PDB file of C-alpha atoms in Angstrom:
ATOM      1  CA  MET A 309    -118.159  76.827 -84.584  1.00  0.00           C
ATOM      2  CA  HIS A 310    -116.912  78.472 -81.174  1.00  0.00           C
ATOM      3  CA  SER A 311    -117.027  75.078 -79.639  1.00  0.00           C
ATOM      4  CA  LEU A 312    -115.129  73.261 -82.653  1.00  0.00           C
ATOM      5  CA  ASN A 313    -112.877  76.017 -83.029  1.00  0.00           C
ATOM      6  CA  SER A 314    -111.038  74.575 -78.578  1.00  0.00           C
ATOM      7  CA  LYS A 315    -111.217  71.447 -79.082  1.00  0.00           C
ATOM      8  CA  ILE A 316    -109.289  72.003 -81.775  1.00  0.00           C
ATOM      9  CA  ALA A 317    -106.969  74.516 -79.990  1.00  0.00           C
ATOM     10  CA  LYS A 318    -107.085  72.233 -76.713  1.00  0.00           C
ATOM     11  CA  TYR A 319    -105.821  69.731 -79.374  1.00  0.00           C
ATOM     12  CA  THR A 320    -102.939  71.709 -81.017  1.00  0.00           C
ATOM     13  CA  THR A 321    -101.680  72.134 -77.168  1.00  0.00           C
ATOM     14  CA  LYS A 322    -101.741  69.071 -76.140  1.00  0.00           C
ATOM     15  CA  LEU A 323     -99.603  67.490 -79.399  1.00  0.00           C
ATOM     16  CA  PHE A 324     -97.283  70.323 -79.931  1.00  0.00           C
ATOM     17  CA  LEU A 325     -96.463  68.760 -75.500  1.00  0.00           C
ATOM     18  CA  VAL A 326     -96.123  65.477 -76.354  1.00  0.00           C
ATOM     19  CA  ILE A 327     -93.614  66.731 -79.550  1.00  0.00           C
ATOM     20  CA  PHE A 328     -91.533  68.471 -76.661  1.00  0.00           C
ATOM     21  CA  LEU A 329     -91.936  67.294 -74.173  1.00  0.00           C
ATOM     22  CA  CYS A 330     -90.442  63.449 -76.579  1.00  0.00           C
ATOM     23  CA  SER A 331     -87.233  66.470 -78.234  1.00  0.00           C
ATOM     24  CA  LEU A 332     -86.306  66.938 -75.021  1.00  0.00           C
ATOM     25  CA  ASN A 333     -86.474  62.948 -73.788  1.00  0.00           C
ATOM     26  CA  TYR A 334     -84.582  62.529 -77.598  1.00  0.00           C
ATOM     27  CA  SER A 335     -82.084  64.970 -76.247  1.00  0.00           C
ATOM     28  CA  CYS A 336     -80.689  62.812 -73.524  1.00  0.00           C
ATOM     29  CA  ILE A 337     -80.493  59.823 -75.715  1.00  0.00           C
ATOM     30  CA  ARG A 338     -78.971  61.406 -77.864  1.00  0.00           C
ATOM     31  CA  ASP A 339     -76.692  63.400 -75.970  1.00  0.00           C
ATOM     32  CA  ASN A 340     -75.969  59.864 -73.465  1.00  0.00           C
ATOM     33  CA  LEU A 341     -76.552  63.091 -70.765  1.00  0.00           C
ATOM     34  CA  ASP A 342     -78.559  64.408 -68.306  1.00  0.00           C
ATOM     35  CA  ASP A 343     -80.007  67.814 -69.483  1.00  0.00           C
ATOM     36  CA  CYS A 344     -83.535  66.843 -68.445  1.00  0.00           C
ATOM     37  CA  GLY A 345     -82.470  64.794 -64.940  1.00  0.00           C
ATOM     38  CA  LYS A 346     -80.731  65.901 -61.721  1.00  0.00           C
ATOM     39  CA  SER A 347     -77.416  67.692 -61.717  1.00  0.00           C
ATOM     40  CA  SER A 348     -74.435  68.569 -59.155  1.00  0.00           C
ATOM     41  CA  SER A 349     -71.604  70.543 -59.683  1.00  0.00           C
ATOM     42  CA  VAL A 350     -68.071  70.287 -58.646  1.00  0.00           C
ATOM     43  CA  ILE A 351     -65.292  72.647 -58.187  1.00  0.00           C
ATOM     44  CA  LEU A 352     -61.378  72.143 -59.361  1.00  0.00           C
ATOM     45  CA  LYS A 353     -59.440  73.094 -56.707  1.00  0.00           C
ATOM     46  CA  VAL A 354     -55.420  72.707 -57.541  1.00  0.00           C
ATOM     47  CA  VAL A 355     -53.102  71.703 -54.878  1.00  0.00           C
ATOM     48  CA  ASP A 356     -49.380  70.755 -54.043  1.00  0.00           C
ATOM     49  CA  VAL A 357     -48.265  67.797 -54.631  1.00  0.00           C
ATOM     50  CA  ILE A 358     -46.006  67.524 -51.616  1.00  0.00           C
ATOM     51  CA  THR A 359     -47.622  70.268 -49.144  1.00  0.00           C
ATOM     52  CA  GLY A 360     -50.782  69.216 -49.895  1.00  0.00           C
ATOM     53  CA  GLU A 361     -52.090  73.600 -50.192  1.00  0.00           C
ATOM     54  CA  ASP A 362     -54.142  75.043 -52.213  1.00  0.00           C
ATOM     55  CA  ILE A 363     -52.278  76.399 -55.230  1.00  0.00           C
ATOM     56  CA  THR A 364     -55.027  77.271 -57.543  1.00  0.00           C
ATOM     57  CA  THR A 365     -54.778  81.308 -57.827  1.00  0.00           C
ATOM     58  CA  LEU A 366     -50.876  80.779 -58.691  1.00  0.00           C
ATOM     59  CA  GLY A 367     -52.231  80.251 -61.895  1.00  0.00           C
ATOM     60  CA  GLU A 368     -50.774  77.171 -62.848  1.00  0.00           C
ATOM     61  CA  MET A 369     -53.183  75.292 -64.667  1.00  0.00           C
ATOM     62  CA  ASP A 370     -54.315  77.601 -66.545  1.00  0.00           C
ATOM     63  CA  ILE A 371     -57.037  74.669 -69.102  1.00  0.00           C
ATOM     64  CA  ALA A 372     -58.952  71.529 -68.335  1.00  0.00           C
ATOM     65  CA  GLU A 373     -60.599  69.038 -69.431  1.00  0.00           C
ATOM     66  CA  LEU A 374     -62.788  66.688 -67.630  1.00  0.00           C
ATOM     67  CA  TYR A 375     -64.271  63.624 -69.227  1.00  0.00           C
ATOM     68  CA  LEU A 376     -67.242  62.078 -68.168  1.00  0.00           C
ATOM     69  CA  PHE A 377     -67.563  58.368 -67.698  1.00  0.00           C
ATOM     70  CA  ASP A 378     -70.767  56.394 -67.308  1.00  0.00           C
ATOM     71  CA  GLU A 379     -71.612  53.185 -64.761  1.00  0.00           C
ATOM     72  CA  ASN A 380     -69.858  50.390 -67.390  1.00  0.00           C
ATOM     73  CA  GLN A 381     -66.780  53.196 -67.080  1.00  0.00           C
ATOM     74  CA  GLN A 382     -67.904  54.055 -70.792  1.00  0.00           C
ATOM     75  CA  TYR A 383     -66.328  57.576 -71.972  1.00  0.00           C
ATOM     76  CA  ILE A 384     -69.915  60.139 -71.864  1.00  0.00           C
ATOM     77  CA  ARG A 385     -68.845  63.902 -72.907  1.00  0.00           C
ATOM     78  CA  LYS A 386     -66.010  66.360 -72.477  1.00  0.00           C
ATOM     79  CA  ILE A 387     -65.566  69.401 -70.334  1.00  0.00           C
ATOM     80  CA  THR A 388     -63.365  71.950 -71.179  1.00  0.00           C
ATOM     81  CA  VAL A 389     -62.351  74.229 -68.715  1.00  0.00           C
ATOM     82  CA  ASN A 390     -61.075  78.473 -68.844  1.00  0.00           C
ATOM     83  CA  ALA A 391     -58.453  79.583 -67.033  1.00  0.00           C
ATOM     84  CA  GLU A 392     -60.708  82.665 -65.251  1.00  0.00           C
ATOM     85  CA  ASP A 393     -63.393  80.012 -64.343  1.00  0.00           C
ATOM     86  CA  ILE A 394     -60.464  77.380 -62.505  1.00  0.00           C
ATOM     87  CA  LEU A 395     -59.120  80.952 -61.306  1.00  0.00           C
ATOM     88  CA  GLU A 396     -62.307  82.076 -59.143  1.00  0.00           C
ATOM     89  CA  LYS A 397     -63.282  78.639 -58.274  1.00  0.00           C
ATOM     90  CA  ARG A 398     -67.035  78.366 -60.152  1.00  0.00           C
ATOM     91  CA  PRO A 399     -68.016  75.442 -60.303  1.00  0.00           C
ATOM     92  CA  ILE A 400     -68.928  73.570 -62.890  1.00  0.00           C
ATOM     93  CA  GLN A 401     -72.535  71.473 -63.133  1.00  0.00           C
ATOM     94  CA  ILE A 402     -72.449  67.581 -64.759  1.00  0.00           C
ATOM     95  CA  PHE A 403     -75.532  66.719 -65.366  1.00  0.00           C
ATOM     96  CA  LYS A 404     -75.790  62.994 -64.505  1.00  0.00           C
ATOM     97  CA  LEU A 405     -78.215  60.083 -65.224  1.00  0.00           C
ATOM     98  CA  ASN A 406     -77.480  57.750 -62.771  1.00  0.00           C
ATOM     99  CA  PRO A 407     -76.249  60.097 -59.823  1.00  0.00           C
ATOM    100  CA  GLU A 408     -74.166  57.375 -58.667  1.00  0.00           C
ATOM    101  CA  LYS A 409     -72.349  55.630 -61.174  1.00  0.00           C
ATOM    102  CA  VAL A 410     -70.709  59.093 -62.695  1.00  0.00           C
ATOM    103  CA  ARG A 411     -66.665  59.514 -62.611  1.00  0.00           C
ATOM    104  CA  ILE A 412     -64.588  62.246 -64.491  1.00  0.00           C
ATOM    105  CA  SER A 413     -60.996  62.457 -64.567  1.00  0.00           C
ATOM    106  CA  VAL A 414     -59.760  65.605 -64.932  1.00  0.00           C
ATOM    107  CA  TRP A 415     -56.973  66.376 -66.958  1.00  0.00           C
ATOM    108  CA  GLY A 416     -54.857  70.380 -66.635  1.00  0.00           C
ATOM    109  CA  ASN A 417     -52.922  71.806 -68.893  1.00  0.00           C
ATOM    110  CA  ARG A 418     -52.950  68.994 -72.209  1.00  0.00           C
ATOM    111  CA  ARG A 419     -51.760  70.402 -74.963  1.00  0.00           C
ATOM    112  CA  ASP A 420     -49.404  69.390 -77.941  1.00  0.00           C
ATOM    113  CA  ASN A 421     -46.966  67.398 -76.406  1.00  0.00           C
ATOM    114  CA  GLN A 422     -48.389  64.829 -75.769  1.00  0.00           C
ATOM    115  CA  SER A 423     -51.180  62.725 -77.684  1.00  0.00           C
ATOM    116  CA  LEU A 424     -54.763  61.107 -76.576  1.00  0.00           C
ATOM    117  CA  THR A 425     -56.449  58.586 -77.442  1.00  0.00           C
ATOM    118  CA  GLU A 426     -60.064  59.877 -80.137  1.00  0.00           C
ATOM    119  CA  LEU A 427     -61.723  59.086 -77.875  1.00  0.00           C
ATOM    120  CA  GLU A 428     -65.908  58.366 -78.604  1.00  0.00           C
ATOM    121  CA  SER A 429     -69.211  57.152 -77.171  1.00  0.00           C
ATOM    122  CA  PRO A 430     -69.264  54.533 -76.575  1.00  0.00           C
ATOM    123  CA  ASN A 431     -65.769  53.258 -77.562  1.00  0.00           C
ATOM    124  CA  SER A 432     -64.130  54.062 -75.303  1.00  0.00           C
ATOM    125  CA  THR A 433     -64.130  53.217 -71.732  1.00  0.00           C
ATOM    126  CA  LEU A 434     -61.240  54.012 -68.316  1.00  0.00           C
ATOM    127  CA  GLN A 435     -59.339  51.623 -69.181  1.00  0.00           C
ATOM    128  CA  ASN A 436     -58.273  52.034 -72.861  1.00  0.00           C
ATOM    129  CA  SER A 437     -58.636  55.188 -73.374  1.00  0.00           C
ATOM    130  CA  LYS A 438     -55.004  57.369 -72.672  1.00  0.00           C
ATOM    131  CA  ILE A 439     -52.594  60.065 -72.930  1.00  0.00           C
ATOM    132  CA  GLU A 440     -49.644  59.552 -74.279  1.00  0.00           C
ATOM    133  CA  LEU A 441     -45.841  60.733 -75.677  1.00  0.00           C
ATOM    134  CA  LEU A 442     -45.195  61.374 -78.551  1.00  0.00           C
ATOM    135  CA  THR A 443     -42.002  60.190 -80.404  1.00  0.00           C
ATOM    136  CA  ASP A 444     -38.998  62.065 -82.520  1.00  0.00           C
ATOM    137  CA  LYS A 445     -36.653  59.123 -84.590  1.00  0.00           C
ATOM    138  CA  GLY A 446     -37.381  57.231 -81.840  1.00  0.00           C
ATOM    139  CA  TYR A 447     -37.546  59.157 -78.690  1.00  0.00           C
ATOM    140  CA  ALA A 448     -40.350  59.990 -76.393  1.00  0.00           C
ATOM    141  CA  ILE A 449     -40.680  64.387 -76.113  1.00  0.00           C
ATOM    142  CA  PRO A 450     -40.818  65.306 -73.037  1.00  0.00           C
ATOM    143  CA  PRO A 451     -44.732  65.558 -72.567  1.00  0.00           C
ATOM    144  CA  ASP A 452     -47.083  69.226 -71.084  1.00  0.00           C
ATOM    145  CA  ASP A 453     -46.986  70.253 -67.280  1.00  0.00           C
ATOM    146  CA  LEU A 454     -49.797  67.628 -66.742  1.00  0.00           C
ATOM    147  CA  PHE A 455     -51.721  67.572 -63.419  1.00  0.00           C
ATOM    148  CA  PHE A 456     -54.621  65.471 -62.781  1.00  0.00           C
ATOM    149  CA  GLY A 457     -57.586  64.592 -61.085  1.00  0.00           C
ATOM    150  CA  PHE A 458     -60.131  62.321 -60.563  1.00  0.00           C
ATOM    151  CA  HIS A 459     -63.178  62.221 -58.935  1.00  0.00           C
ATOM    152  CA  GLU A 460     -66.379  59.618 -58.495  1.00  0.00           C
ATOM    153  CA  LEU A 461     -69.653  61.408 -58.246  1.00  0.00           C
ATOM    154  CA  LYS A 462     -72.017  60.213 -55.488  1.00  0.00           C
ATOM    155  CA  GLU A 463     -76.083  60.923 -55.301  1.00  0.00           C
ATOM    156  CA  ASP A 464     -75.923  62.962 -52.066  1.00  0.00           C
ATOM    157  CA  ASP A 465     -72.614  65.217 -53.628  1.00  0.00           C
ATOM    158  CA  GLU A 466     -74.780  68.748 -54.739  1.00  0.00           C
ATOM    159  CA  VAL A 467     -71.033  71.086 -54.933  1.00  0.00           C
ATOM    160  CA  LYS A 468     -68.528  68.373 -54.726  1.00  0.00           C
ATOM    161  CA  GLU A 469     -64.688  69.672 -55.125  1.00  0.00           C
ATOM    162  CA  ILE A 470     -61.962  67.059 -57.261  1.00  0.00           C
ATOM    163  CA  ALA A 471     -57.661  68.318 -56.209  1.00  0.00           C
ATOM    164  CA  VAL A 472     -55.643  68.387 -59.049  1.00  0.00           C
ATOM    165  CA  SER A 473     -52.141  67.656 -59.471  1.00  0.00           C
ATOM    166  CA  ARG A 474     -48.562  67.616 -60.988  1.00  0.00           C
ATOM    167  CA  LYS A 475     -48.661  64.340 -63.464  1.00  0.00           C
ATOM    168  CA  ASN A 476     -45.742  64.434 -64.152  1.00  0.00           C
ATOM    169  CA  ALA A 477     -42.328  63.756 -62.960  1.00  0.00           C
ATOM    170  CA  LEU A 478     -38.993  66.655 -63.776  1.00  0.00           C
ATOM    171  CA  MET A 479     -35.691  64.141 -63.718  1.00  0.00           C
ATOM    172  CA  HIS A 480     -32.210  67.431 -63.554  1.00  0.00           C
ATOM    173  CA  ILE A 481     -28.898  65.414 -64.332  1.00  0.00           C
ATOM    174  CA  THR A 482     -25.401  66.384 -62.807  1.00  0.00           C
ATOM    175  CA  VAL A 483     -22.485  64.159 -63.794  1.00  0.00           C
ATOM    176  CA  ARG A 484     -18.549  64.476 -62.228  1.00  0.00           C
ATOM    177  CA  GLY A 485     -15.831  63.881 -63.208  1.00  0.00           C
ATOM    178  CA  LEU A 486     -15.732  63.400 -66.957  1.00  0.00           C
ATOM    179  CA  GLN A 487     -12.845  64.633 -69.142  1.00  0.00           C
ATOM    180  CA  GLN A 488     -13.683  68.350 -70.752  1.00  0.00           C
ATOM    181  CA  GLY A 489     -14.736  68.240 -74.257  1.00  0.00           C
ATOM    182  CA  ASN A 490     -17.277  69.417 -76.881  1.00  0.00           C
ATOM    183  CA  ASP A 491     -21.140  70.216 -75.485  1.00  0.00           C
ATOM    184  CA  ASP A 492     -22.240  67.320 -77.631  1.00  0.00           C
ATOM    185  CA  ASP A 493     -19.741  65.203 -76.938  1.00  0.00           C
ATOM    186  CA  TYR A 494     -22.513  63.262 -74.256  1.00  0.00           C
ATOM    187  CA  TYR A 495     -25.738  62.581 -74.562  1.00  0.00           C
ATOM    188  CA  PHE A 496     -28.301  61.586 -71.548  1.00  0.00           C
ATOM    189  CA  ILE A 497     -30.913  58.150 -72.425  1.00  0.00           C
ATOM    190  CA  ILE A 498     -33.131  58.527 -69.808  1.00  0.00           C
ATOM    191  CA  LYS A 499     -35.577  54.361 -69.603  1.00  0.00           C
ATOM    192  CA  MET A 500     -38.612  53.864 -68.863  1.00  0.00           C
ATOM    193  CA  ASN A 501     -41.117  51.224 -68.484  1.00  0.00           C
ATOM    194  CA  ASN A 502     -44.276  53.035 -69.228  1.00  0.00           C
ATOM    195  CA  ASN A 503     -45.395  55.795 -71.961  1.00  0.00           C
ATOM    196  CA  GLY A 504     -48.273  56.927 -69.997  1.00  0.00           C
ATOM    197  CA  TYR A 505     -51.328  56.874 -67.719  1.00  0.00           C
ATOM    198  CA  ASP A 506     -54.538  55.321 -68.060  1.00  0.00           C
ATOM    199  CA  PHE A 507     -57.947  57.615 -67.742  1.00  0.00           C
ATOM    200  CA  ARG A 508     -57.598  57.229 -63.851  1.00  0.00           C
ATOM    201  CA  GLY A 509     -54.115  57.982 -63.648  1.00  0.00           C
ATOM    202  CA  ILE A 510     -52.245  55.038 -63.449  1.00  0.00           C
ATOM    203  CA  PRO A 511     -48.669  54.169 -65.894  1.00  0.00           C
ATOM    204  CA  GLY A 512     -48.315  52.182 -67.952  1.00  0.00           C
ATOM    205  CA  PRO A 513     -47.109  50.152 -70.814  1.00  0.00           C
ATOM    206  CA  PRO A 514     -44.793  50.049 -73.892  1.00  0.00           C
ATOM    207  CA  SER A 515     -42.071  51.701 -72.787  1.00  0.00           C
ATOM    208  CA  ALA A 516     -40.016  54.478 -74.181  1.00  0.00           C
ATOM    209  CA  GLN A 517     -37.181  55.621 -73.605  1.00  0.00           C
ATOM    210  CA  MET A 518     -36.133  59.981 -73.625  1.00  0.00           C
ATOM    211  CA  MET A 519     -32.268  61.280 -74.686  1.00  0.00           C
ATOM    212  CA  GLN A 520     -31.618  64.596 -73.583  1.00  0.00           C
ATOM    213  CA  SER A 521     -28.347  67.217 -74.727  1.00  0.00           C
ATOM    214  CA  GLY A 522     -25.821  67.959 -71.421  1.00  0.00           C
ATOM    215  CA  ILE A 523     -23.644  71.139 -71.178  1.00  0.00           C
ATOM    216  CA  TYR A 524     -20.824  71.812 -69.195  1.00  0.00           C
ATOM    217  CA  ASN A 525     -21.029  74.001 -65.476  1.00  0.00           C
ATOM    218  CA  ALA A 526     -19.032  76.385 -64.475  1.00  0.00           C
ATOM    219  CA  ASN A 527     -17.129  73.872 -62.061  1.00  0.00           C
ATOM    220  CA  GLY A 528     -16.884  71.593 -64.679  1.00  0.00           C
ATOM    221  CA  ASP A 529     -19.877  68.808 -64.508  1.00  0.00           C
ATOM    222  CA  PHE A 530     -21.873  67.814 -66.861  1.00  0.00           C
ATOM    223  CA  ILE A 531     -25.567  68.144 -66.269  1.00  0.00           C
ATOM    224  CA  THR A 532     -28.655  68.627 -68.229  1.00  0.00           C
ATOM    225  CA  PRO A 533     -29.289  72.734 -69.227  1.00  0.00           C
ATOM    226  CA  GLU A 534     -33.188  72.164 -67.619  1.00  0.00           C
ATOM    227  CA  ALA A 535     -34.955  69.503 -65.692  1.00  0.00           C
ATOM    228  CA  PHE A 536     -36.972  68.160 -67.785  1.00  0.00           C
ATOM    229  CA  LYS A 537     -40.591  65.865 -67.349  1.00  0.00           C
ATOM    230  CA  LEU A 538     -40.705  62.612 -67.920  1.00  0.00           C
ATOM    231  CA  ILE A 539     -44.854  60.293 -66.852  1.00  0.00           C
ATOM    232  CA  HIS A 540     -44.033  59.533 -63.079  1.00  0.00           C
ATOM    233  CA  ALA A 541     -42.675  55.747 -61.649  1.00  0.00           C
ATOM    234  CA  GLN A 542     -45.336  54.340 -59.617  1.00  0.00           C
ATOM    235  CA  GLN A 543     -42.856  53.847 -56.679  1.00  0.00           C
ATOM    236  CA  THR A 544     -42.970  50.216 -56.787  1.00  0.00           C
ATOM    237  CA  VAL A 545     -39.283  47.757 -56.164  1.00  0.00           C
ATOM    238  CA  THR A 546     -39.641  46.505 -60.152  1.00  0.00           C
ATOM    239  CA  ASP A 547     -41.046  50.163 -61.400  1.00  0.00           C
ATOM    240  CA  HIS A 548     -37.848  51.921 -61.694  1.00  0.00           C
ATOM    241  CA  MET A 549     -35.914  54.204 -64.108  1.00  0.00           C
ATOM    242  CA  THR A 550     -32.027  53.671 -66.496  1.00  0.00           C
ATOM    243  CA  VAL A 551     -30.901  56.402 -67.150  1.00  0.00           C
ATOM    244  CA  SER A 552     -27.491  55.622 -69.406  1.00  0.00           C
ATOM    245  CA  ILE A 553     -24.494  58.967 -69.704  1.00  0.00           C
ATOM    246  CA  TYR A 554     -22.853  57.645 -73.289  1.00  0.00           C
ATOM    247  CA  LYS A 555     -19.675  59.191 -75.895  1.00  0.00           C
ATOM    248  CA  ARG A 556     -20.551  59.904 -79.538  1.00  0.00           C
ATOM    249  CA  ALA A 557     -18.461  58.238 -81.583  1.00  0.00           C
ATOM    250  CA  GLN A 558     -16.853  60.259 -83.563  1.00  0.00           C
ATOM    251  CA  SER A 559     -17.220  58.587 -87.429  1.00  0.00           C
ATOM    252  CA  SER A 560     -19.714  56.661 -87.713  1.00  0.00           C
ATOM    253  CA  SER A 561     -18.240  53.149 -88.563  1.00  0.00           C
ATOM    254  CA  GLU A 562     -18.202  53.085 -84.284  1.00  0.00           C
ATOM    255  CA  ALA A 563     -20.116  52.356 -82.602  1.00  0.00           C
ATOM    256  CA  ASP A 564     -21.736  55.426 -79.368  1.00  0.00           C
ATOM    257  CA  GLU A 565     -19.480  54.309 -75.583  1.00  0.00           C
ATOM    258  CA  LEU A 566     -21.506  53.533 -72.506  1.00  0.00           C
ATOM    259  CA  ILE A 567     -19.679  55.652 -69.038  1.00  0.00           C
ATOM    260  CA  SER A 568     -21.745  55.109 -66.323  1.00  0.00           C
ATOM    261  CA  THR A 569     -25.869  53.855 -66.195  1.00  0.00           C
ATOM    262  CA  ALA A 570     -27.401  52.935 -63.201  1.00  0.00           C
ATOM    263  CA  TYR A 571     -31.183  52.377 -62.181  1.00  0.00           C
ATOM    264  CA  MET A 572     -30.603  52.409 -58.704  1.00  0.00           C
ATOM    265  CA  ASP A 573     -28.757  54.529 -56.624  1.00  0.00           C
ATOM    266  CA  ILE A 574     -26.087  54.554 -53.393  1.00  0.00           C
ATOM    267  CA  ASN A 575     -28.126  53.106 -50.909  1.00  0.00           C
ATOM    268  CA  GLY A 576     -29.806  50.596 -53.000  1.00  0.00           C
ATOM    269  CA  ASN A 577     -33.049  52.653 -53.825  1.00  0.00           C
ATOM    270  CA  PRO A 578     -34.367  52.196 -57.060  1.00  0.00           C
ATOM    271  CA  ILE A 579     -34.623  55.401 -59.520  1.00  0.00           C
ATOM    272  CA  SER A 580     -37.800  55.908 -59.674  1.00  0.00           C
ATOM    273  CA  PRO A 581     -38.839  59.825 -60.895  1.00  0.00           C
ATOM    274  CA  PRO A 582     -42.396  60.627 -57.947  1.00  0.00           C
ATOM    275  CA  ALA A 583     -45.415  62.620 -59.334  1.00  0.00           C
ATOM    276  CA  GLY A 584     -44.722  66.476 -58.609  1.00  0.00           C
ATOM    277  CA  TYR A 585     -41.306  66.621 -57.399  1.00  0.00           C
ATOM    278  CA  THR A 586     -37.560  67.047 -58.784  1.00  0.00           C
ATOM    279  CA  THR A 587     -35.385  63.858 -58.766  1.00  0.00           C
ATOM    280  CA  ASN A 588     -31.579  64.856 -59.347  1.00  0.00           C
ATOM    281  CA  ILE A 589     -29.419  62.540 -60.224  1.00  0.00           C
ATOM    282  CA  LEU A 590     -25.765  62.807 -59.919  1.00  0.00           C
ATOM    283  CA  PHE A 591     -23.221  60.187 -60.774  1.00  0.00           C
ATOM    284  CA  ASP A 592     -19.555  60.398 -60.204  1.00  0.00           C
ATOM    285  CA  ILE A 593     -17.249  58.749 -62.149  1.00  0.00           C
ATOM    286  CA  GLU A 594     -14.351  59.469 -59.894  1.00  0.00           C
ATOM    287  CA  ASP A 595     -14.792  57.335 -57.639  1.00  0.00           C
ATOM    288  CA  PRO A 596     -11.521  55.293 -57.448  1.00  0.00           C
ATOM    289  CA  ASP A 597     -14.385  52.032 -56.027  1.00  0.00           C
ATOM    290  CA  GLY A 598     -16.004  52.611 -59.077  1.00  0.00           C
ATOM    291  CA  PRO A 599     -19.202  55.443 -60.333  1.00  0.00           C
ATOM    292  CA  THR A 600     -21.137  56.690 -57.702  1.00  0.00           C
ATOM    293  CA  ILE A 601     -24.691  57.628 -58.180  1.00  0.00           C
ATOM    294  CA  GLN A 602     -26.234  59.459 -55.391  1.00  0.00           C
ATOM    295  CA  VAL A 603     -30.205  60.689 -55.586  1.00  0.00           C
ATOM    296  CA  GLU A 604     -31.807  63.803 -53.739  1.00  0.00           C
ATOM    297  CA  LEU A 605     -35.731  64.800 -54.006  1.00  0.00           C
ATOM    298  CA  THR A 606     -36.413  68.438 -54.848  1.00  0.00           C
ATOM    299  CA  PRO A 607     -39.708  70.377 -55.501  1.00  0.00           C
ATOM    300  CA  TRP A 608     -41.230  71.580 -58.135  1.00  0.00           C
ATOM    301  CA  LYS A 609     -38.515  73.193 -60.705  1.00  0.00           C
ATOM    302  CA  GLU A 610     -35.661  73.140 -57.192  1.00  0.00           C
ATOM    303  CA  ILE A 611     -32.677  72.089 -58.421  1.00  0.00           C
ATOM    304  CA  TYR A 612     -30.058  70.708 -56.237  1.00  0.00           C
ATOM    305  CA  GLN A 613     -27.013  72.477 -55.119  1.00  0.00           C
ATOM    306  CA  TRP A 614     -24.217  69.016 -54.848  1.00  0.00           C
ATOM    307  CA  GLY A 615     -20.791  68.806 -52.311  1.00  0.00           C
ATOM    308  CA  GLU A 616     -18.038  69.386 -53.769  1.00  0.00           C
TER     309      GLU A 616
END
C-alpha cells in the first residue's frame, strides 16, 4: 500500500511539473514575449538635439512608451515608463525571443494632441504604425512636445542606453511692414509636406496645413504670440514648408487676400525646420524691391530678436 501511494505521489508530481511547464510555454506564445527567454535592459537617456548633452534630470520628458517589434518588424507589445523611472535612469527589462532582432521605438510625452495608429499584434508593423497630427476645421493642431528614440537590441546588449531627443520643430514668425490694424485682421498658413512620423521617426505624407493667429508687438511688428510646434522637415531640398500671410476679407462674399508667401529665404535656402530647434522667420514687406525673408535657427523656445 505504501509502495502504491509512493508511486501515485511521484506520478502526481511529474504531472504537475508537465502542466506547469506547458503553461509557461503557452504564456510565452500567447503574449509573444520572452518571459522564459533571455532578457536585456535599456535605460532612457534624454539628450539635447543641439549640444548632445544629457538633460534627463531636467524632467522635460515625464512619460515614455517603448514599442517593441520583432525580426519581421511586427508589433509585439508596449512598455510604459513613468517620470520617476526616467529621472532615476532605472533599467527597463526587455524580454526577447530573438535577441538579435528586437527593435524598440520610443515615444515620450505623447498625450492627446496627435493620433496614434491602433497597434495590435501581428497586424501592426514598423512601416504602417504612425503618429499623425489631429485636425480642427481642416487645419492641423500643434502636437505635444514629443521626444523620440530608436534602437535595435543585439544579443550582447545586456544594459543599453537609448538616446531620446526632441522630435518636433518650433516656429516663430515676424512680419515687418504690415499696415497697423486689429490683431485678427491677419493670420498665417503653414503648408507642410508631412503630417506625422512612422515608428522609425521618419516624417511622412500626406501633406497638412496649419493656421496660426498673430498679434502686434510694441515695435509694430505682427508676430505669432509664441513659438508653435509642428512636424520637422527632413532637411532635403524637396522637403520644405511654405509660409503665407493672409488678410481677412471684410465680408463673406470676398476672398481673403494673400499678402506674402515664401518657401525659401533670401539666400535661396528652403524653409525646412529641423527637430529640436526654433525656426525664426522674418517677412520684411517694407523692402521696395519686394518682400525679403530671413531665417534664423535658435535653441528650443529661444526667440530670435530681429534688428531694425
